[in-house]
Coordinates of C-alpha atoms and ligand atoms in Angstrom, one line a residue:
M1 CA -27.8 -15.5 3.9
S2 CA -29.2 -13.3 6.7
S3 CA -28.0 -15.6 9.4
R4 CA -24.4 -15.3 8.2
D5 CA -22.1 -14.6 11.1
H6 CA -20.1 -11.4 10.6
W7 CA -17.0 -9.7 12.2
K8 CA -17.8 -7.5 15.0
S9 CA -15.3 -4.7 14.1
K10 CA -12.9 -3.8 11.3
L11 CA -10.0 -4.3 13.6
G12 CA -11.4 -7.8 14.4
F13 CA -11.3 -8.6 10.7
I14 CA -7.8 -7.3 10.3
L15 CA -6.5 -9.2 13.2
A16 CA -8.3 -12.4 12.1
A17 CA -6.8 -12.0 8.6
V18 CA -3.4 -11.3 10.1
G19 CA -4.0 -14.3 12.3
S20 CA -4.6 -16.4 9.2
A21 CA -1.6 -14.9 7.4
V22 CA 0.9 -15.0 10.3
G23 CA 1.7 -18.6 11.1
L24 CA 4.2 -21.3 10.5
G25 CA 4.7 -19.9 7.1
N26 CA 6.4 -16.9 8.6
I27 CA 8.2 -18.3 11.5
W28 CA 9.0 -21.8 10.3
K29 CA 9.0 -21.8 6.6
F30 CA 10.2 -18.3 5.6
P31 CA 13.5 -18.5 7.4
Y32 CA 14.4 -21.9 6.2
V33 CA 13.4 -21.1 2.6
V34 CA 15.5 -17.9 2.8
G35 CA 18.4 -19.9 4.2
K36 CA 18.2 -22.5 1.4
N37 CA 18.1 -19.8 -1.3
G38 CA 21.1 -17.8 -0.2
G39 CA 19.6 -15.1 2.0
S40 CA 18.9 -11.5 1.0
A41 CA 18.7 -11.9 -2.8
F42 CA 15.7 -14.2 -2.1
I43 CA 14.1 -11.7 0.2
F44 CA 14.2 -9.1 -2.6
I45 CA 12.4 -11.5 -5.0
Y46 CA 10.0 -12.3 -2.2
L47 CA 9.2 -8.6 -1.6
A48 CA 8.6 -8.1 -5.3
C49 CA 6.2 -11.0 -5.2
V50 CA 4.3 -9.6 -2.3
I51 CA 3.9 -6.2 -4.0
L52 CA 3.2 -7.3 -7.5
V53 CA 1.2 -10.3 -6.8
G54 CA 0.4 -10.8 -3.1
I55 CA -1.3 -7.5 -2.3
P56 CA -3.3 -7.3 -5.6
I57 CA -4.6 -10.9 -5.1
L58 CA -5.3 -10.2 -1.5
V59 CA -7.5 -7.3 -2.6
V60 CA -9.2 -9.5 -5.1
E61 CA -10.0 -12.3 -2.7
I62 CA -11.4 -10.0 0.0
Y63 CA -13.5 -8.3 -2.7
I64 CA -14.9 -11.6 -4.1
G65 CA -15.8 -12.7 -0.6
K66 CA -17.3 -9.4 0.6
K67 CA -19.3 -8.9 -2.6
S68 CA -20.7 -12.4 -2.7
Q69 CA -21.1 -13.1 1.0
L70 CA -20.4 -16.7 0.2
N71 CA -17.9 -19.5 0.6
P72 CA -15.3 -19.8 -2.3
V73 CA -17.4 -22.3 -4.3
G74 CA -20.6 -20.1 -4.0
A75 CA -18.6 -17.0 -4.5
F76 CA -17.1 -18.1 -7.8
R77 CA -20.5 -19.3 -8.9
F78 CA -21.8 -15.8 -8.0
F79 CA -19.5 -14.2 -10.6
Q80 CA -20.3 -16.9 -13.2
K81 CA -20.2 -15.6 -16.7
G82 CA -20.4 -17.7 -19.9
K83 CA -20.0 -21.4 -19.8
L84 CA -16.7 -21.9 -17.9
P85 CA -17.3 -23.6 -14.6
F86 CA -16.0 -21.0 -12.3
S87 CA -17.0 -22.9 -9.2
L88 CA -14.3 -25.5 -9.9
I89 CA -11.8 -22.9 -8.7
G90 CA -13.7 -22.8 -5.4
Y91 CA -13.7 -26.6 -5.2
A92 CA -10.0 -26.8 -5.8
G93 CA -9.5 -24.2 -3.0
V94 CA -11.5 -26.2 -0.5
L95 CA -9.5 -29.3 -1.4
C96 CA -6.2 -27.3 -1.2
G97 CA -7.2 -26.1 2.3
I98 CA -7.8 -29.7 3.4
I99 CA -4.5 -30.8 2.1
I100 CA -2.6 -27.9 3.7
L101 CA -4.2 -28.3 7.1
S102 CA -3.5 -32.0 7.1
Y103 CA 0.2 -31.5 7.3
Y104 CA 0.0 -28.0 8.9
S105 CA -1.6 -29.7 11.9
V106 CA 1.3 -32.2 12.2
I107 CA 3.9 -29.4 12.2
T108 CA 1.8 -27.5 14.8
G109 CA 2.0 -30.8 16.8
W110 CA 5.8 -30.5 16.8
I111 CA 5.4 -27.0 18.2
C112 CA 3.2 -28.5 21.0
H113 CA 5.9 -31.1 21.7
Y114 CA 8.6 -28.4 21.9
L115 CA 6.3 -26.3 24.2
M116 CA 6.0 -29.3 26.6
L117 CA 9.8 -29.7 26.5
S118 CA 10.3 -26.0 27.2
F119 CA 8.6 -26.4 30.5
R120 CA 11.5 -28.6 31.6
G121 CA 14.0 -26.4 29.8
F122 CA 16.4 -27.3 27.0
S123 CA 19.9 -28.4 27.9
G124 CA 22.8 -30.3 26.4
T125 CA 25.1 -29.7 23.4
E126 CA 23.8 -28.5 20.1
T127 CA 24.0 -32.0 18.7
E128 CA 21.9 -33.3 21.6
I129 CA 19.3 -30.6 21.1
S130 CA 19.0 -31.3 17.4
E131 CA 18.6 -35.0 18.1
I132 CA 15.3 -34.1 19.9
F133 CA 13.9 -33.3 16.5
T134 CA 15.2 -36.4 14.8
D135 CA 13.8 -38.6 17.6
L136 CA 10.4 -36.9 17.4
N137 CA 10.3 -37.5 13.7
A138 CA 11.0 -41.2 14.2
T139 CA 8.1 -41.6 16.7
P140 CA 4.9 -41.9 14.7
W141 CA 2.5 -42.4 17.7
L142 CA 3.7 -39.2 19.3
N143 CA 3.1 -37.3 16.0
I144 CA -0.3 -38.7 15.7
A145 CA -1.2 -37.9 19.3
W146 CA -0.1 -34.2 18.8
H147 CA -1.8 -34.0 15.5
T148 CA -5.0 -35.2 17.1
F149 CA -4.7 -32.7 19.9
V150 CA -4.2 -29.8 17.4
M151 CA -7.3 -30.9 15.3
V152 CA -9.5 -31.1 18.4
T153 CA -8.4 -27.7 19.6
V154 CA -9.0 -26.1 16.2
V155 CA -12.4 -27.7 16.0
A156 CA -13.3 -26.6 19.5
I157 CA -12.4 -22.9 18.8
I158 CA -14.2 -22.8 15.5
A159 CA -17.3 -24.4 16.9
K160 CA -17.9 -21.1 18.7
G161 CA -18.3 -19.3 15.4
V162 CA -16.7 -16.4 13.5
R163 CA -17.2 -13.6 16.0
N164 CA -17.0 -15.4 19.3
G165 CA -14.4 -18.0 18.2
I166 CA -12.1 -16.8 15.4
E167 CA -12.3 -13.0 16.1
R168 CA -11.9 -13.2 19.8
V169 CA -9.0 -15.6 19.8
S170 CA -7.1 -13.5 17.1
K171 CA -7.7 -10.3 19.0
I172 CA -5.8 -11.6 22.0
L173 CA -3.1 -13.7 20.5
M174 CA -1.9 -11.5 17.6
P175 CA -0.7 -8.5 19.7
L176 CA 0.9 -10.9 22.2
L177 CA 2.8 -12.6 19.4
G178 CA 4.1 -9.2 18.2
I179 CA 5.4 -8.2 21.6
L180 CA 7.2 -11.4 22.2
L181 CA 8.8 -11.4 18.7
L182 CA 10.1 -7.9 19.4
M183 CA 11.6 -9.0 22.7
L184 CA 13.4 -11.9 21.0
V185 CA 14.7 -9.6 18.3
C186 CA 16.1 -7.3 21.0
Y187 CA 17.9 -10.4 22.4
A188 CA 19.1 -11.7 19.1
V189 CA 20.8 -8.4 18.1
T190 CA 23.1 -8.7 21.0
L191 CA 24.5 -12.0 19.8
S192 CA 27.9 -12.3 18.1
G193 CA 26.3 -13.7 14.9
M194 CA 24.2 -10.6 14.4
K195 CA 26.7 -9.1 12.0
D196 CA 26.8 -12.1 9.7
A197 CA 23.0 -12.5 10.0
W198 CA 22.4 -8.9 9.0
H199 CA 24.8 -9.4 6.1
F200 CA 23.1 -12.5 5.1
L201 CA 19.6 -10.9 5.2
T202 CA 20.5 -7.6 3.5
Y203 CA 23.4 -8.0 1.1
P204 CA 22.1 -9.8 -2.0
D205 CA 24.1 -12.6 -3.5
F206 CA 22.3 -13.3 -6.7
S207 CA 24.7 -16.1 -7.6
K208 CA 22.7 -18.3 -5.1
V209 CA 19.4 -17.6 -6.8
T210 CA 18.3 -20.4 -9.1
P211 CA 15.3 -20.4 -11.4
G212 CA 13.6 -22.4 -8.7
S213 CA 14.0 -19.5 -6.3
F214 CA 11.4 -17.5 -8.1
L215 CA 8.9 -20.3 -7.8
E216 CA 9.7 -20.7 -4.2
A217 CA 9.4 -17.0 -3.5
L218 CA 6.0 -16.8 -5.1
G219 CA 4.8 -20.0 -3.5
T220 CA 6.0 -18.8 -0.1
S221 CA 4.5 -15.4 -0.4
F222 CA 1.2 -16.9 -1.4
F223 CA 1.5 -19.4 1.5
T224 CA 2.3 -16.8 4.1
L225 CA -0.4 -14.4 2.9
S226 CA -3.0 -17.3 2.9
L227 CA -3.7 -16.7 -0.8
G228 CA -4.8 -18.9 -3.7
M229 CA -7.3 -21.1 -2.1
G230 CA -10.2 -18.9 -0.8
A231 CA -9.2 -18.4 2.8
M232 CA -9.3 -14.6 2.3
I233 CA -12.5 -15.0 0.2
T234 CA -14.1 -16.7 3.2
Y235 CA -12.9 -14.1 5.7
G236 CA -14.0 -11.4 3.3
S237 CA -17.4 -12.9 3.2
Y238 CA -17.8 -12.2 6.9
L239 CA -17.3 -8.5 6.2
K240 CA -20.1 -6.0 5.6
G241 CA -20.6 -2.3 5.3
N242 CA -18.0 0.2 4.5
V243 CA -14.5 -1.3 4.6
N244 CA -11.5 0.0 2.7
I245 CA -10.4 -3.2 1.1
T246 CA -7.2 -1.7 -0.4
K247 CA -6.0 -0.3 2.9
S248 CA -6.9 -3.5 4.8
A249 CA -4.9 -5.6 2.3
V250 CA -1.8 -3.4 2.6
Q251 CA -2.0 -3.5 6.4
I252 CA -2.4 -7.3 6.4
A253 CA 0.4 -7.9 3.9
S254 CA 2.7 -5.4 5.7
V255 CA 2.3 -7.0 9.1
D256 CA 2.7 -10.4 7.6
T257 CA 6.0 -9.5 5.8
L258 CA 7.3 -7.7 8.8
I259 CA 6.8 -10.7 11.0
A260 CA 8.4 -13.0 8.5
F261 CA 11.5 -10.7 8.4
L262 CA 11.6 -10.3 12.2
S263 CA 11.5 -14.1 12.5
G264 CA 14.5 -14.3 10.2
L265 CA 16.2 -11.6 12.3
V266 CA 15.7 -13.8 15.4
I267 CA 16.8 -17.1 13.9
F268 CA 19.8 -16.2 11.7
P269 CA 21.9 -14.5 14.4
I270 CA 21.5 -17.8 16.4
V271 CA 22.4 -19.8 13.4
F272 CA 25.6 -17.8 12.8
S273 CA 26.6 -17.5 16.4
N274 CA 26.5 -21.2 16.8
G275 CA 28.0 -22.1 13.5
L276 CA 24.9 -23.9 12.3
E277 CA 23.9 -24.3 8.7
P278 CA 21.5 -21.6 7.4
S279 CA 20.2 -24.0 4.8
A280 CA 19.2 -26.7 7.4
G281 CA 15.7 -27.0 5.9
P282 CA 12.4 -27.7 7.7
G283 CA 14.1 -28.5 11.0
L284 CA 15.7 -25.0 11.3
I285 CA 13.5 -23.5 14.0
F286 CA 13.4 -26.7 15.9
K287 CA 17.1 -27.1 16.0
T288 CA 18.3 -23.5 16.2
L289 CA 15.9 -21.8 18.7
P290 CA 16.2 -24.3 21.5
V291 CA 20.0 -23.8 21.3
L292 CA 19.5 -20.1 22.0
F293 CA 17.0 -20.9 24.8
S294 CA 19.4 -23.3 26.5
K295 CA 22.1 -20.6 26.6
M296 CA 20.3 -17.4 27.4
P297 CA 19.5 -16.2 30.9
G298 CA 15.9 -16.8 31.6
G299 CA 15.8 -18.8 28.4
H300 CA 13.4 -21.3 30.0
I301 CA 10.6 -18.8 30.4
V302 CA 11.2 -17.2 27.0
S303 CA 11.1 -20.6 25.3
V304 CA 7.8 -21.5 27.0
A305 CA 6.4 -18.1 25.9
F306 CA 7.8 -18.4 22.4
F307 CA 6.6 -21.8 21.6
A308 CA 3.2 -21.0 23.1
L309 CA 2.9 -18.0 20.9
V310 CA 4.1 -19.8 17.7
L311 CA 1.5 -22.4 18.6
F312 CA -1.2 -19.7 18.8
A313 CA -0.1 -18.2 15.5
A314 CA -0.3 -21.6 14.0
I315 CA -3.7 -22.2 15.5
T316 CA -5.2 -19.0 14.1
S317 CA -3.9 -20.0 10.7
A318 CA -5.2 -23.6 11.0
I319 CA -8.6 -22.1 11.9
S320 CA -8.7 -20.2 8.6
L321 CA -7.8 -23.3 6.7
I322 CA -10.6 -25.4 8.1
E323 CA -13.1 -22.5 8.0
V324 CA -13.0 -22.6 4.2
A325 CA -14.1 -26.2 4.1
V326 CA -16.6 -25.7 6.9
S327 CA -18.2 -22.6 5.3
F328 CA -18.4 -24.5 2.0
V329 CA -20.3 -27.4 3.6
V330 CA -22.6 -25.1 5.6
D331 CA -23.5 -22.9 2.6
E332 CA -23.7 -25.5 0.0
Y333 CA -25.3 -28.4 1.8
K334 CA -27.2 -26.5 4.4
V335 CA -26.0 -28.6 7.3
S336 CA -25.3 -27.2 10.8
R337 CA -21.9 -25.7 11.5
M338 CA -21.2 -28.4 14.1
K339 CA -21.9 -31.3 11.7
A340 CA -19.8 -29.7 9.0
L341 CA -17.0 -29.3 11.5
V342 CA -17.1 -32.9 12.6
I343 CA -17.1 -34.2 9.0
M344 CA -14.2 -31.9 7.8
G345 CA -12.2 -32.3 11.0
T346 CA -12.3 -36.1 10.6
V347 CA -11.4 -36.0 6.9
I348 CA -8.4 -33.7 7.6
W349 CA -7.3 -35.7 10.7
L350 CA -7.3 -39.0 8.7
L351 CA -5.3 -37.4 5.8
G352 CA -2.9 -35.9 8.3
I353 CA -1.9 -39.3 9.6
L354 CA 0.0 -39.8 6.3
S355 CA 2.2 -36.9 7.2
A356 CA 2.5 -37.8 10.8
V357 CA 4.2 -41.0 10.0
S358 CA 7.4 -39.7 8.6
S359 CA 8.7 -43.0 7.4
W360 CA 5.8 -43.4 4.9
N361 CA 6.8 -41.9 1.6
V362 CA 6.2 -41.8 -2.1
A363 CA 9.5 -42.5 -4.0
G364 CA 11.5 -41.2 -1.1
T365 CA 9.5 -38.0 -0.5
S366 CA 7.6 -37.9 2.7
F367 CA 3.9 -37.2 2.5
L368 CA 4.4 -33.9 4.4
D369 CA 6.9 -32.7 1.8
L370 CA 4.8 -34.0 -1.0
F371 CA 1.6 -32.3 0.2
D372 CA 3.5 -29.1 0.8
K373 CA 4.9 -29.2 -2.7
I374 CA 1.5 -30.0 -4.4
A375 CA -0.3 -27.3 -2.4
S376 CA 2.2 -24.4 -2.3
C377 CA 4.0 -25.0 -5.6
Y378 CA 1.1 -26.0 -7.8
M379 CA -2.3 -25.4 -6.3
L380 CA -1.9 -22.0 -4.7
P381 CA -0.3 -20.3 -7.8
L382 CA -2.9 -21.9 -10.1
G383 CA -5.7 -21.0 -7.7
G384 CA -4.4 -17.4 -7.6
L385 CA -4.1 -17.3 -11.4
C386 CA -7.7 -18.4 -11.9
T387 CA -8.9 -16.0 -9.2
A388 CA -7.1 -13.1 -10.9
L389 CA -8.5 -14.1 -14.3
V390 CA -12.0 -14.2 -13.1
F391 CA -11.6 -10.9 -11.3
G392 CA -9.8 -9.2 -14.2
W393 CA -12.0 -10.4 -17.1
A394 CA -15.4 -11.4 -15.7
I395 CA -16.2 -8.5 -13.4
S396 CA -17.0 -5.1 -14.8
N397 CA -14.9 -2.1 -13.9
E398 CA -17.8 -0.1 -12.5
Q399 CA -18.6 -3.0 -10.1
K400 CA -15.0 -3.2 -8.9
K401 CA -14.5 0.5 -8.5
S402 CA -17.6 0.9 -6.4
E403 CA -16.0 -1.4 -3.8
I404 CA -12.3 -0.8 -4.3
G405 CA -12.3 2.9 -5.1
S406 CA -10.7 4.9 -7.9
S407 CA -7.7 6.5 -6.3
A408 CA -4.4 6.2 -8.1
F409 CA -3.3 3.4 -5.8
S410 CA -6.5 1.4 -6.3
T411 CA -6.2 1.8 -10.0
A412 CA -2.6 0.6 -10.0
L413 CA -3.7 -2.4 -7.9
L414 CA -6.5 -3.2 -10.3
F415 CA -4.1 -3.0 -13.1
A416 CA -1.6 -5.3 -11.4
A417 CA -4.4 -7.7 -10.6
K418 CA -5.6 -7.8 -14.1
Y419 CA -2.3 -7.9 -16.1
I420 CA 0.8 -8.3 -13.9
S421 CA -0.2 -10.9 -11.4
P422 CA -1.7 -13.4 -13.8
V423 CA 1.2 -13.2 -16.2
L424 CA 3.7 -13.8 -13.3
L425 CA 1.6 -16.6 -11.9
L426 CA 1.3 -18.2 -15.3
L427 CA 5.1 -18.0 -15.9
V428 CA 5.8 -19.5 -12.6
F429 CA 3.3 -22.2 -13.1
L430 CA 4.5 -23.1 -16.6
K431 CA 8.1 -23.2 -15.3
E432 CA 7.0 -25.5 -12.5
I433 CA 5.4 -28.0 -14.8
G434 CA 8.5 -27.9 -17.0
L435 CA 7.2 -26.2 -20.0
F436 CA 10.2 -23.9 -20.4
Ligands
LIG1 N1 -0.6 -18.2 6.1 C1 -0.4 -19.2 7.0 C2 1.1 -19.3 7.4 O1 1.8 -18.5 7.0 C3 -0.9 -20.6 6.5 C4 -2.2 -20.5 5.9 C5 -3.4 -20.3 6.5 C6 -2.5 -20.6 4.6 N2 -4.4 -20.2 5.6 C7 -3.9 -20.4 4.4 C8 -1.8 -20.9 3.4 C9 -4.5 -20.4 3.2 C10 -2.4 -20.9 2.2 C11 -3.7 -20.7 2.1 O2 1.5 -20.1 8.1

């Protein structure tokens, strides 16, 4: 594997990993899932999931990738012990990435559409603004066109490679996203709904928490941290030399969680100031933010910048999703990166059309919701569980410690990865399939 492309710098790796982690999951999904599950009580559960499961599994994934220097399928084969087919975990990961990107690209397409509308500026009543979203959903050709645009863009960036494509793009876009988000927070705190929003986000009301909330918290934390399907294994495989994996994982998870929380802090004041429903569901950011933009001075410019940056956050995440499949094809079948990209890009594009046509459904559930459910509720936790088991039980302690270190914190993380994370993931999974 001497020809393997590697990150140029540690910071480049962190920013690329943050680029993968920070995406629609933080800005689009997190706020509406919080809204649906009653606010702050859910955030507590979410934080517990990040600490007890997210960070340990992040360490594990980066470790597996760095050590093996391979795509997820090859990486699990690398740690093969006994007769169990470890590589199946890698195959499931590749498939999961394909499924997620197929609908992720459609949602990124919505962002593109809103970006275009922002150039003209949003105006009209709240009802009129929320109708934009309904209309978009009802227009399949427009969704397919944007989905195509997104896939072509992602393929074009990734064609340039790890260092010149992924790393370079992340290094510019991530800091910009942070700055803009902070500016929006500063604006949102001046709104009349800020008090209600703060209350909603920080005073727990556990009566709103259902058993399903735990599942959703774990699934969402996995989703926003890009875990459970080998994305971080793939990014870890482009690392070499001396890197503090534990520290990197904590940094990545902290930035990711902070950005999710800040997105909530931008969105909920607007929701409460305008008497909108916090549990509006997937349309939340598309219906609420444009209302803010239509009212605020200079809103026009801010909305262009905001949707552009959400778009970039989504693109850096989409890149990591397709990179898993591409690195798999390149490593395993020894084809060129370009060929692998065209094949995988086409497969994902075709699958995405199912989600782009919102009227197509399975027993009343749209493909987008169905794929999201399959991937984030079943495949990611199951993938995480298998990854933790392989790490905990098939890799020797000496081997782990040489890479992860033996400080008290590292030891605690190794303990969590071996005992706590798998048990929680298993419980959540069994609950999801209705076993108790
Ligand atoms: N983490 C991204 C987000 O929050 C989405 C994502 C990128 C992802 N790569 C992933 C989710 C791998 C799960 C697995 O939007």
